[in-house]
Tab-separated table of N, CA and C in Angstrom:
chain	number	residue	atom	x	y	z
A	1	UNK	N	-96.006	15.521	36.705
A	1	UNK	CA	-96.357	16.570	35.808
A	1	UNK	C	-96.460	16.403	34.790
A	2	UNK	N	-98.332	16.411	34.123
A	2	UNK	CA	-98.703	16.098	33.232
A	2	UNK	C	-98.962	17.008	31.933
A	3	UNK	N	-99.128	18.449	32.856
A	3	UNK	CA	-99.374	19.603	32.143
A	3	UNK	C	-98.597	20.727	32.486
A	4	UNK	N	-97.973	21.568	31.379
A	4	UNK	CA	-97.301	22.714	32.005
A	4	UNK	C	-97.222	24.138	30.620
A	5	UNK	N	-97.859	24.955	31.342
A	5	UNK	CA	-98.271	26.248	30.800
A	5	UNK	C	-97.722	27.444	31.126
A	6	UNK	N	-97.177	28.090	29.837
A	6	UNK	CA	-96.489	29.208	30.351
A	6	UNK	C	-96.783	30.028	29.467
A	7	UNK	N	-97.686	29.933	29.015
A	7	UNK	CA	-98.088	30.637	27.360
A	7	UNK	C	-98.599	32.384	28.045
A	8	UNK	N	-97.868	32.994	26.681
A	8	UNK	CA	-98.039	34.625	27.157
A	8	UNK	C	-97.046	34.958	27.901
A	9	UNK	N	-95.867	34.131	28.708
A	9	UNK	CA	-94.877	34.570	29.704
A	9	UNK	C	-93.544	34.879	28.104
A	10	UNK	N	-92.929	36.010	28.127
A	10	UNK	CA	-92.283	35.972	26.969
A	10	UNK	C	-90.626	35.718	27.266
A	11	UNK	N	-90.493	34.134	27.721
A	11	UNK	CA	-88.968	33.523	28.234
A	11	UNK	C	-88.100	33.835	27.516
A	12	UNK	N	-88.572	33.991	25.869
A	12	UNK	CA	-87.515	34.016	25.234
A	12	UNK	C	-86.447	32.766	25.239
A	13	UNK	N	-84.951	32.812	24.384
A	13	UNK	CA	-84.168	31.777	24.512
A	13	UNK	C	-83.763	31.541	25.680
A	14	UNK	N	-83.124	32.470	26.576
A	14	UNK	CA	-82.677	32.343	27.983
A	14	UNK	C	-83.523	31.586	28.801
A	15	UNK	N	-84.981	32.134	28.729
A	15	UNK	CA	-85.920	31.410	29.768
A	15	UNK	C	-86.177	29.934	29.318
A	16	UNK	N	-86.133	29.636	27.858
A	16	UNK	CA	-86.261	28.561	27.172
A	16	UNK	C	-85.287	27.563	27.697
A	17	UNK	N	-84.024	28.218	27.867
A	17	UNK	CA	-82.916	27.160	27.948
A	17	UNK	C	-82.816	26.983	29.459
A	18	UNK	N	-83.330	27.813	30.703
A	18	UNK	CA	-83.500	27.560	31.855
A	18	UNK	C	-84.673	26.465	32.176
A	19	UNK	N	-85.672	26.737	31.372
A	19	UNK	CA	-87.150	25.704	31.707
A	19	UNK	C	-86.539	24.239	31.225
A	20	UNK	N	-85.760	24.347	30.031
A	20	UNK	CA	-85.165	22.941	29.359
A	20	UNK	C	-84.667	22.271	30.628
A	21	UNK	N	-83.209	23.082	30.824
A	21	UNK	CA	-82.355	22.393	31.811
A	21	UNK	C	-82.886	21.967	33.699
A	22	UNK	N	-83.337	23.128	33.941
A	22	UNK	CA	-83.935	23.159	35.512
A	22	UNK	C	-85.291	22.411	35.711
A	23	UNK	N	-86.162	22.485	34.141
A	23	UNK	CA	-87.593	22.571	34.709
A	23	UNK	C	-87.935	20.849	34.147
A	24	UNK	N	-88.324	21.015	32.900
A	24	UNK	CA	-88.696	19.844	32.017
A	24	UNK	C	-87.634	18.685	31.704
A	25	UNK	N	-86.327	18.692	31.542
A	25	UNK	CA	-85.301	17.781	31.311
A	25	UNK	C	-85.677	16.522	32.132
A	26	UNK	N	-85.627	16.252	33.324
A	26	UNK	CA	-85.752	15.175	33.928
A	26	UNK	C	-87.707	14.993	34.100
A	27	UNK	N	-88.754	15.398	33.378
A	27	UNK	CA	-90.122	15.176	33.624
A	27	UNK	C	-90.299	14.410	32.078
A	28	UNK	N	-90.479	12.883	32.438
A	28	UNK	CA	-90.791	11.808	31.616
A	28	UNK	C	-92.164	11.601	30.912
A	29	UNK	N	-93.071	12.506	31.690
A	29	UNK	CA	-94.555	11.900	31.744
A	29	UNK	C	-95.735	13.256	31.096
A	30	UNK	N	-94.534	14.227	30.746
A	30	UNK	CA	-95.610	15.581	30.502
A	30	UNK	C	-96.239	15.062	29.247
A	31	UNK	N	-97.798	15.483	29.254
A	31	UNK	CA	-98.376	15.462	27.856
A	31	UNK	C	-98.848	16.517	27.612
A	32	UNK	N	-99.180	17.410	28.119
A	32	UNK	CA	-99.743	18.684	27.655
A	32	UNK	C	-98.321	19.737	27.766
A	33	UNK	N	-97.713	20.678	26.338
A	33	UNK	CA	-96.894	21.433	26.732
A	33	UNK	C	-97.378	22.804	26.275
A	34	UNK	N	-97.675	23.774	26.753
A	34	UNK	CA	-98.472	25.086	25.987
A	34	UNK	C	-97.199	25.924	25.967
A	35	UNK	N	-96.656	26.492	24.902
A	35	UNK	CA	-95.361	27.091	24.877
A	35	UNK	C	-96.030	28.748	23.895
A	36	UNK	N	-97.347	29.046	24.215
A	36	UNK	CA	-97.814	29.950	23.309
A	36	UNK	C	-97.424	30.887	23.397
A	37	UNK	N	-97.090	32.135	22.377
A	37	UNK	CA	-96.263	33.580	22.935
A	37	UNK	C	-95.415	33.625	23.596
A	38	UNK	N	-94.595	32.519	23.991
A	38	UNK	CA	-93.354	32.985	24.779
A	38	UNK	C	-91.888	33.117	23.892
A	39	UNK	N	-92.023	33.800	23.053
A	39	UNK	CA	-91.333	34.417	21.935
A	39	UNK	C	-89.783	33.279	21.706
A	40	UNK	N	-90.093	32.506	21.206
A	40	UNK	CA	-89.223	31.125	21.248
A	40	UNK	C	-88.512	31.663	19.878
A	41	UNK	N	-87.610	31.575	19.739
A	41	UNK	CA	-87.097	31.680	18.467
A	41	UNK	C	-86.446	30.420	17.997
A	42	UNK	N	-85.578	30.116	17.049
A	42	UNK	CA	-84.745	28.858	16.239
A	42	UNK	C	-84.208	28.565	17.214
A	43	UNK	N	-83.205	29.432	18.336
A	43	UNK	CA	-82.511	28.675	19.130
A	43	UNK	C	-83.562	27.752	20.512
A	44	UNK	N	-84.956	28.219	20.836
A	44	UNK	CA	-85.309	27.830	21.611
A	44	UNK	C	-85.949	26.471	21.018
A	45	UNK	N	-86.163	26.624	19.638
A	45	UNK	CA	-86.635	25.241	19.027
A	45	UNK	C	-85.642	24.187	19.084
A	46	UNK	N	-84.526	24.322	18.960
A	46	UNK	CA	-83.597	23.258	19.163
A	46	UNK	C	-83.181	22.799	20.600
A	47	UNK	N	-83.260	23.562	21.556
A	47	UNK	CA	-83.841	23.189	23.013
A	47	UNK	C	-85.036	22.212	23.268
A	48	UNK	N	-85.970	22.506	22.364
A	48	UNK	CA	-87.536	21.867	22.620
A	48	UNK	C	-87.195	20.361	22.094
A	49	UNK	N	-86.614	20.401	20.821
A	49	UNK	CA	-86.477	19.551	20.172
A	49	UNK	C	-85.494	18.305	20.802
A	50	UNK	N	-84.529	18.852	21.621
A	50	UNK	CA	-83.719	17.970	22.318
A	50	UNK	C	-84.581	17.633	23.516
A	51	UNK	N	-85.504	18.025	24.173
A	51	UNK	CA	-86.392	17.524	25.218
A	51	UNK	C	-87.208	16.379	24.496
A	52	UNK	N	-87.856	16.566	23.197
A	52	UNK	CA	-88.633	15.925	22.922
A	52	UNK	C	-88.515	14.662	22.195
A	53	UNK	N	-87.093	14.276	21.935
A	53	UNK	CA	-86.072	13.243	21.719
A	53	UNK	C	-85.871	12.487	23.315
A	54	UNK	N	-86.484	13.011	24.124
A	54	UNK	CA	-86.055	11.962	25.268
A	54	UNK	C	-87.311	12.015	26.223
A	55	UNK	N	-88.440	12.119	25.586
A	55	UNK	CA	-89.908	11.502	26.033
A	55	UNK	C	-90.907	11.516	25.252
A	56	UNK	N	-91.792	10.289	25.151
A	56	UNK	CA	-92.625	9.854	23.974
A	56	UNK	C	-94.139	10.137	24.271
A	57	UNK	N	-94.231	11.190	25.874
A	57	UNK	CA	-95.558	11.036	26.141
A	57	UNK	C	-96.298	12.675	25.615
A	58	UNK	N	-95.674	13.193	25.145
A	58	UNK	CA	-96.339	14.159	24.923
A	58	UNK	C	-97.459	14.511	23.780
A	59	UNK	N	-98.910	14.427	24.252
A	59	UNK	CA	-99.802	14.811	23.434
A	59	UNK	C	-100.403	16.061	22.808
A	60	UNK	N	-99.722	17.009	23.170
A	60	UNK	CA	-100.810	18.151	22.855
A	60	UNK	C	-99.226	19.150	22.883
A	61	UNK	N	-98.931	20.054	21.851
A	61	UNK	CA	-97.485	21.098	21.771
A	61	UNK	C	-98.402	22.236	20.893
A	62	UNK	N	-98.521	23.118	22.128
A	62	UNK	CA	-99.253	24.497	21.737
A	62	UNK	C	-97.623	25.487	21.143
A	63	UNK	N	-97.327	25.754	19.718
A	63	UNK	CA	-96.329	26.722	19.839
A	63	UNK	C	-96.755	28.139	19.079
A	64	UNK	N	-98.012	28.039	18.941
A	64	UNK	CA	-98.335	29.138	18.152
A	64	UNK	C	-98.168	30.620	19.120
A	65	UNK	N	-97.942	31.343	18.043
A	65	UNK	CA	-97.557	33.170	18.026
A	65	UNK	C	-96.061	33.028	18.493
A	66	UNK	N	-95.090	32.342	18.342
A	66	UNK	CA	-93.755	32.933	18.377
A	66	UNK	C	-93.292	32.593	16.972
A	67	UNK	N	-92.673	33.875	16.550
A	67	UNK	CA	-91.748	33.901	15.187
A	67	UNK	C	-90.300	33.136	15.028
A	68	UNK	N	-90.701	31.496	14.992
A	68	UNK	CA	-89.366	31.003	14.884
A	68	UNK	C	-88.625	30.387	13.460
A	69	UNK	N	-90.241	30.682	12.678
A	69	UNK	CA	-90.061	30.269	11.092
A	69	UNK	C	-89.470	29.129	10.628
A	70	UNK	N	-89.261	29.015	9.429
A	70	UNK	CA	-89.116	27.496	8.669
A	70	UNK	C	-87.494	27.095	9.417
A	71	UNK	N	-86.465	27.905	10.042
A	71	UNK	CA	-85.204	27.717	10.919
A	71	UNK	C	-85.751	26.473	11.971
A	72	UNK	N	-86.345	27.942	12.511
A	72	UNK	CA	-86.819	27.059	13.832
A	72	UNK	C	-87.544	25.374	13.594
A	73	UNK	N	-88.601	25.370	12.499
A	73	UNK	CA	-89.452	24.213	12.282
A	73	UNK	C	-88.507	23.237	12.195
A	74	UNK	N	-87.336	23.527	11.257
A	74	UNK	CA	-86.430	22.328	11.309
A	74	UNK	C	-85.622	22.142	12.057
A	75	UNK	N	-85.212	23.006	13.438
A	75	UNK	CA	-84.658	22.018	14.228
A	75	UNK	C	-85.621	21.452	15.198
A	76	UNK	N	-86.864	21.664	15.351
A	76	UNK	CA	-87.939	21.067	16.166
A	76	UNK	C	-87.766	19.624	15.152
A	77	UNK	N	-88.071	19.308	13.910
A	77	UNK	CA	-88.009	17.844	13.641
A	77	UNK	C	-87.461	16.571	14.205
A	78	UNK	N	-86.460	17.051	14.333
A	78	UNK	CA	-85.772	15.579	14.842
A	78	UNK	C	-86.502	15.452	16.522
A	79	UNK	N	-87.024	16.510	17.443
A	79	UNK	CA	-87.745	16.076	18.760
A	79	UNK	C	-89.053	15.338	18.106
A	80	UNK	N	-89.851	16.075	16.874
A	80	UNK	CA	-91.257	15.433	16.639
A	80	UNK	C	-91.490	14.319	16.414
A	81	UNK	N	-90.302	13.871	15.572
A	81	UNK	CA	-89.970	12.481	14.811
A	81	UNK	C	-90.224	11.199	15.952
A	82	UNK	N	-90.197	11.684	17.573
A	82	UNK	CA	-90.161	11.142	18.711
A	82	UNK	C	-91.409	11.123	19.192
A	83	UNK	N	-92.608	11.611	18.894
A	83	UNK	CA	-93.653	12.455	19.442
A	83	UNK	C	-94.672	11.326	19.010
A	84	UNK	N	-94.642	10.175	19.169
A	84	UNK	CA	-95.489	9.333	18.179
A	84	UNK	C	-97.039	9.230	18.906
A	85	UNK	N	-97.051	9.844	20.136
A	85	UNK	CA	-98.551	10.047	20.638
A	85	UNK	C	-99.255	11.689	20.404
A	86	UNK	N	-98.683	11.924	19.722
A	86	UNK	CA	-98.922	13.279	19.329
A	86	UNK	C	-100.305	13.588	18.894
A	87	UNK	N	-101.055	14.220	19.826
A	87	UNK	CA	-102.475	14.202	19.090
A	87	UNK	C	-102.764	15.714	18.343
A	88	UNK	N	-102.447	16.789	19.024
A	88	UNK	CA	-102.478	17.945	18.639
A	88	UNK	C	-101.029	18.845	18.479
A	89	UNK	N	-101.257	19.411	17.141
A	89	UNK	CA	-99.685	20.255	17.155
A	89	UNK	C	-100.431	21.738	16.780
A	90	UNK	N	-99.832	22.925	17.345
A	90	UNK	CA	-100.107	24.172	16.839
A	90	UNK	C	-99.015	24.892	16.732
A	91	UNK	N	-99.242	25.234	15.200
A	91	UNK	CA	-97.985	25.970	14.579
A	91	UNK	C	-98.605	27.092	14.037
A	92	UNK	N	-99.822	27.918	14.561
A	92	UNK	CA	-100.116	28.807	13.982
A	92	UNK	C	-99.723	30.212	14.471
A	93	UNK	N	-99.281	31.206	13.695
A	93	UNK	CA	-98.223	32.297	13.806
A	93	UNK	C	-97.061	32.485	13.950
A	94	UNK	N	-96.270	31.074	13.295
A	94	UNK	CA	-94.939	30.694	13.846
A	94	UNK	C	-94.168	31.520	12.667
A	95	UNK	N	-94.407	32.151	11.885
A	95	UNK	CA	-93.663	32.708	10.628
A	95	UNK	C	-92.968	31.375	10.083
A	96	UNK	N	-93.770	30.021	9.623
A	96	UNK	CA	-93.440	29.467	8.788
A	96	UNK	C	-93.583	29.652	7.501
A	97	UNK	N	-93.342	28.924	6.561
A	97	UNK	CA	-93.376	29.295	5.062
A	97	UNK	C	-93.910	27.847	4.502
A	98	UNK	N	-94.111	27.817	3.523
A	98	UNK	CA	-94.296	26.496	2.605
A	98	UNK	C	-93.078	25.664	2.523
A	99	UNK	N	-91.939	26.370	2.754
A	99	UNK	CA	-90.916	25.487	3.062
A	99	UNK	C	-90.988	24.552	3.902
A	100	UNK	N	-91.295	24.990	5.382
A	100	UNK	CA	-91.672	24.073	6.272
A	100	UNK	C	-92.510	22.868	6.089
A	101	UNK	N	-93.304	23.151	4.887
A	101	UNK	CA	-94.050	21.872	4.853
A	101	UNK	C	-93.923	20.809	4.293
A	102	UNK	N	-92.553	20.913	3.599
A	102	UNK	CA	-91.827	19.755	3.547
A	102	UNK	C	-90.909	19.039	4.157
A	103	UNK	N	-90.793	19.773	5.307
A	103	UNK	CA	-90.117	19.130	6.560
A	103	UNK	C	-91.490	18.533	7.229
A	104	UNK	N	-92.646	18.921	7.552
A	104	UNK	CA	-93.471	18.541	8.011
A	104	UNK	C	-93.941	16.915	7.596
A	105	UNK	N	-93.933	17.397	6.031
A	105	UNK	CA	-94.360	15.848	5.284
A	105	UNK	C	-93.619	14.638	5.842
A	106	UNK	N	-92.325	14.794	6.280
A	106	UNK	CA	-91.252	13.943	6.417
A	106	UNK	C	-91.332	13.277	8.094
A	107	UNK	N	-92.055	14.546	8.801
A	107	UNK	CA	-92.278	14.169	10.379
A	107	UNK	C	-93.441	13.233	9.989
A	108	UNK	N	-94.719	13.612	9.819
A	108	UNK	CA	-96.182	13.217	9.532
A	108	UNK	C	-95.819	11.577	10.105
A	109	UNK	N	-95.236	10.993	9.387
A	109	UNK	CA	-95.298	9.443	9.416
A	109	UNK	C	-95.050	8.965	10.792
A	110	UNK	N	-94.269	9.875	11.471
A	110	UNK	CA	-93.744	9.185	13.094
A	110	UNK	C	-94.984	9.827	13.809
A	111	UNK	N	-95.797	10.879	13.636
A	111	UNK	CA	-97.101	11.207	14.317
A	111	UNK	C	-98.398	10.335	13.978
A	112	UNK	N	-98.514	9.300	14.577
A	112	UNK	CA	-99.518	8.172	14.352
A	112	UNK	C	-100.613	8.751	15.056
A	113	UNK	N	-100.660	9.289	15.845
A	113	UNK	CA	-102.237	9.534	16.536
A	113	UNK	C	-102.622	11.037	16.249
A	114	UNK	N	-101.691	11.691	15.258
A	114	UNK	CA	-102.046	13.109	15.234
A	114	UNK	C	-103.457	13.397	14.651
A	115	UNK	N	-104.111	14.287	15.297
A	115	UNK	CA	-106.157	14.192	14.843
A	115	UNK	C	-106.021	16.102	14.807
A	116	UNK	N	-105.362	16.970	14.996
A	116	UNK	CA	-105.531	18.143	14.718
A	116	UNK	C	-104.249	18.942	14.198
A	117	UNK	N	-104.132	19.453	13.135
A	117	UNK	CA	-102.973	20.078	12.707
A	117	UNK	C	-103.167	21.827	12.390
A	118	UNK	N	-102.856	22.706	13.215
A	118	UNK	CA	-102.962	23.938	13.142
A	118	UNK	C	-101.506	24.749	12.164
A	119	UNK	N	-102.185	25.499	11.289
A	119	UNK	CA	-101.245	25.885	10.353
A	119	UNK	C	-101.386	27.590	10.071
A	120	UNK	N	-102.766	28.220	11.062
A	120	UNK	CA	-103.421	29.283	10.401
A	120	UNK	C	-102.426	30.477	11.083
A	121	UNK	N	-102.478	31.319	10.104
A	121	UNK	CA	-101.537	32.925	10.413
A	121	UNK	C	-100.290	32.725	9.881
A	122	UNK	N	-100.207	31.621	8.988
A	122	UNK	CA	-98.807	31.847	8.627
A	122	UNK	C	-98.953	32.372	7.142
A	123	UNK	N	-97.769	32.600	6.585
A	123	UNK	CA	-98.054	33.313	4.858
A	123	UNK	C	-97.171	32.134	4.296
A	124	UNK	N	-97.752	31.028	4.099
A	124	UNK	CA	-97.716	29.860	3.533
A	124	UNK	C	-97.842	29.919	1.750
A	125	UNK	N	-97.850	30.925	1.014
A	125	UNK	CA	-98.007	31.395	-0.118
A	125	UNK	C	-98.704	30.465	-0.995
A	126	UNK	N	-99.820	30.040	-0.264
A	126	UNK	CA	-100.603	29.070	-0.985
A	126	UNK	C	-100.819	29.451	-2.543
A	127	UNK	N	-100.681	30.220	-2.861
A	127	UNK	CA	-101.576	30.920	-4.048
A	127	UNK	C	-100.598	30.439	-5.145
A	128	UNK	N	-99.485	29.682	-4.696
A	128	UNK	CA	-98.711	28.987	-5.955
A	128	UNK	C	-98.835	27.794	-5.892
A	129	UNK	N	-98.681	26.945	-7.048
A	129	UNK	CA	-98.648	25.598	-7.182
A	129	UNK	C	-98.120	24.894	-6.005
A	130	UNK	N	-96.608	24.935	-5.630
A	130	UNK	CA	-95.899	24.326	-4.666
A	130	UNK	C	-96.801	24.365	-3.470
A	131	UNK	N	-97.305	25.600	-3.208
A	131	UNK	CA	-97.572	25.346	-1.776
A	131	UNK	C	-99.041	24.622	-1.852
A	132	UNK	N	-99.856	24.404	-2.899
A	132	UNK	CA	-101.261	23.748	-3.006
A	132	UNK	C	-100.824	21.885	-2.813
A	133	UNK	N	-99.611	21.786	-3.462
A	133	UNK	CA	-99.165	20.397	-3.422
A	133	UNK	C	-98.640	20.230	-2.213
A	134	UNK	N	-97.793	21.170	-1.565
A	134	UNK	CA	-97.159	20.869	-0.385
A	134	UNK	C	-98.195	20.600	0.658
A	135	UNK	N	-99.504	21.262	0.457
A	135	UNK	CA	-100.653	20.732	1.424
A	135	UNK	C	-101.098	19.623	1.544
A	136	UNK	N	-101.424	19.024	0.238
A	136	UNK	CA	-101.868	17.819	-0.329
A	136	UNK	C	-101.099	16.774	0.073
A	137	UNK	N	-99.785	16.794	-0.102
A	137	UNK	CA	-98.912	16.157	0.289
A	137	UNK	C	-98.947	15.553	1.921
A	138	UNK	N	-99.112	17.035	2.847
A	138	UNK	CA	-98.978	16.635	4.309
A	138	UNK	C	-100.141	16.017	4.634
A	139	UNK	N	-101.497	16.260	4.038
A	139	UNK	CA	-102.952	15.961	4.581
A	139	UNK	C	-102.845	14.061	4.232
A	140	UNK	N	-101.995	14.018	3.140
A	140	UNK	CA	-101.868	12.334	2.479
A	140	UNK	C	-100.863	11.596	3.473
A	141	UNK	N	-99.860	12.439	3.974
A	141	UNK	CA	-98.737	11.737	4.854
A	141	UNK	C	-99.536	11.481	6.166
A	142	UNK	N	-100.711	11.940	6.599
A	142	UNK	CA	-101.717	11.590	7.534
A	142	UNK	C	-102.684	10.707	7.805
A	143	UNK	N	-102.161	9.629	8.938
A	143	UNK	CA	-103.201	8.616	8.598
A	143	UNK	C	-104.488	8.453	9.007
A	144	UNK	N	-104.707	9.549	10.085
A	144	UNK	CA	-106.198	10.301	9.989
A	144	UNK	C	-106.013	11.491	10.915
A	145	UNK	N	-106.789	12.296	10.065
A	145	UNK	CA	-106.513	13.924	10.811
A	145	UNK	C	-107.869	13.928	10.938
A	146	UNK	N	-108.456	14.557	12.225
A	146	UNK	CA	-109.880	14.942	12.350
A	146	UNK	C	-109.862	16.501	12.061
A	147	UNK	N	-109.171	17.448	12.425
A	147	UNK	CA	-109.304	18.704	11.957
A	147	UNK	C	-107.500	19.450	11.083
A	148	UNK	N	-108.162	20.133	10.329
A	148	UNK	CA	-106.633	20.749	9.774
A	148	UNK	C	-107.250	22.089	9.339
A	149	UNK	N	-106.463	22.958	10.212
A	149	UNK	CA	-106.456	24.616	10.270
A	149	UNK	C	-105.682	25.238	9.398
A	150	UNK	N	-106.239	25.923	8.794
A	150	UNK	CA	-105.499	26.915	7.338
A	150	UNK	C	-105.825	28.221	7.625
A	151	UNK	N	-105.135	28.925	6.945
A	151	UNK	CA	-105.413	30.257	7.037
A	151	UNK	C	-106.353	31.022	5.983
A	152	UNK	N	-107.226	31.748	6.350
A	152	UNK	CA	-108.330	32.140	5.657
A	152	UNK	C	-108.195	32.302	3.976
A	153	UNK	N	-106.638	32.695	3.600
A	153	UNK	CA	-106.398	33.205	2.151
A	153	UNK	C	-106.336	31.832	1.561
A	154	UNK	N	-106.712	30.643	2.407
A	154	UNK	CA	-106.629	29.150	1.629
A	154	UNK	C	-107.973	28.723	0.835
A	155	UNK	N	-108.836	29.381	0.938
A	155	UNK	CA	-110.245	29.167	1.308
A	155	UNK	C	-110.484	28.891	-0.619
A	156	UNK	N	-109.761	29.883	-1.490
A	156	UNK	CA	-110.333	29.807	-2.767
A	156	UNK	C	-109.172	28.652	-3.566
A	157	UNK	N	-107.916	28.564	-3.271
A	157	UNK	CA	-107.288	27.473	-3.537
A	157	UNK	C	-107.417	26.279	-3.429
A	158	UNK	N	-108.289	26.064	-2.656
A	158	UNK	CA	-107.830	24.518	-1.830
A	158	UNK	C	-108.320	23.499	-2.703
A	159	UNK	N	-106.997	23.173	-2.956
A	159	UNK	CA	-107.017	22.071	-4.469
A	159	UNK	C	-108.454	21.218	-4.260
A	160	UNK	N	-109.080	20.437	-5.459
A	160	UNK	CA	-110.064	19.750	-5.455
A	160	UNK	C	-109.838	18.258	-5.181
A	161	UNK	N	-108.343	17.651	-5.104
A	161	UNK	CA	-108.211	16.525	-4.359
A	161	UNK	C	-108.161	16.861	-2.789
A	162	UNK	N	-108.006	17.969	-2.298
A	162	UNK	CA	-108.097	18.166	-0.952
A	162	UNK	C	-109.697	17.978	-0.576
A	163	UNK	N	-110.628	18.676	-1.276
A	163	UNK	CA	-111.660	18.811	-0.958
A	163	UNK	C	-112.313	17.490	-1.238
A	164	UNK	N	-112.020	16.859	-2.368
A	164	UNK	CA	-112.454	15.310	-2.329
A	164	UNK	C	-111.807	14.783	-1.204
A	165	UNK	N	-110.909	14.760	-0.574
A	165	UNK	CA	-110.494	13.721	0.369
A	165	UNK	C	-111.418	14.235	1.609
A	166	UNK	N	-111.759	15.389	2.132
A	166	UNK	CA	-112.666	15.843	2.806
A	166	UNK	C	-114.121	15.371	2.780
A	167	UNK	N	-114.664	15.088	1.301
A	167	UNK	CA	-115.746	14.851	1.249
A	167	UNK	C	-116.068	13.509	1.181
A	168	UNK	N	-115.185	12.605	0.309
A	168	UNK	CA	-115.179	11.222	-0.013
A	168	UNK	C	-114.639	10.613	1.366
A	169	UNK	N	-113.883	10.622	2.185
A	169	UNK	CA	-113.476	10.172	3.205
A	169	UNK	C	-113.187	10.903	4.394
A	170	UNK	N	-114.282	10.857	5.058
A	170	UNK	CA	-114.170	11.885	6.532
A	170	UNK	C	-113.226	11.138	7.431
A	171	UNK	N	-113.311	9.918	6.969
A	171	UNK	CA	-112.511	9.122	8.219
A	171	UNK	C	-110.984	9.522	8.049
A	172	UNK	N	-110.372	10.096	7.134
A	172	UNK	CA	-109.202	10.673	6.735
A	172	UNK	C	-109.060	12.016	7.217
A	173	UNK	N	-110.061	12.602	6.970
A	173	UNK	CA	-110.010	14.324	7.532
A	173	UNK	C	-111.452	14.571	7.538
A	174	UNK	N	-111.771	14.914	8.681
A	174	UNK	CA	-113.226	15.087	9.187
A	174	UNK	C	-113.159	16.763	9.178
A	175	UNK	N	-112.231	17.643	9.292
A	175	UNK	CA	-113.035	18.823	9.252
A	175	UNK	C	-111.890	20.067	8.264
A	176	UNK	N	-112.007	21.020	7.855
A	176	UNK	CA	-111.156	21.759	7.438
A	176	UNK	C	-111.696	22.957	7.852
A	177	UNK	N	-110.811	23.849	8.548
A	177	UNK	CA	-111.259	25.133	8.965
A	177	UNK	C	-110.414	26.168	8.411
A	178	UNK	N	-110.763	27.647	8.359
A	178	UNK	CA	-109.951	28.306	7.986
A	178	UNK	C	-110.375	29.332	8.970
A	179	UNK	N	-109.255	30.256	9.529
A	179	UNK	CA	-109.417	31.506	10.165
A	179	UNK	C	-108.158	32.263	9.811
């Protein structure tokens, strides 16, 4: 099994527990995992993290539209640190705040192949200086990222440093998108 998609199915924590225990626990070759809109909570994130620790094959991880917030993201961190082949990470509309960016910054050195990072649809409080610095730090921590997707509200404050990085070093950051 290389790809698994249950997006849009409201499985919640109970379904996530069943999925991890009965379905994915022994699947070590999974490359694409789509869990968009499955009603994951911070409890589900802990289960997913346990799975991610046991496999290094995941290349695409879609977690959009699950309201697990900063607590859920912090529970994902140990698993994400084992995703050295992760190319795409979707965290759009997950209820994370600028607090999660510090955790994300700690994870990024482990994500050697990350090309796309989606943070759109979250209230990241980018209108405050810590939010600006956190995004700059996140991008600086990536060896090379093709696309960074941010909430539309970020367009006006995007720091000069990040704009310069995009303009002067497209090999580091090829595209910034706002949605």
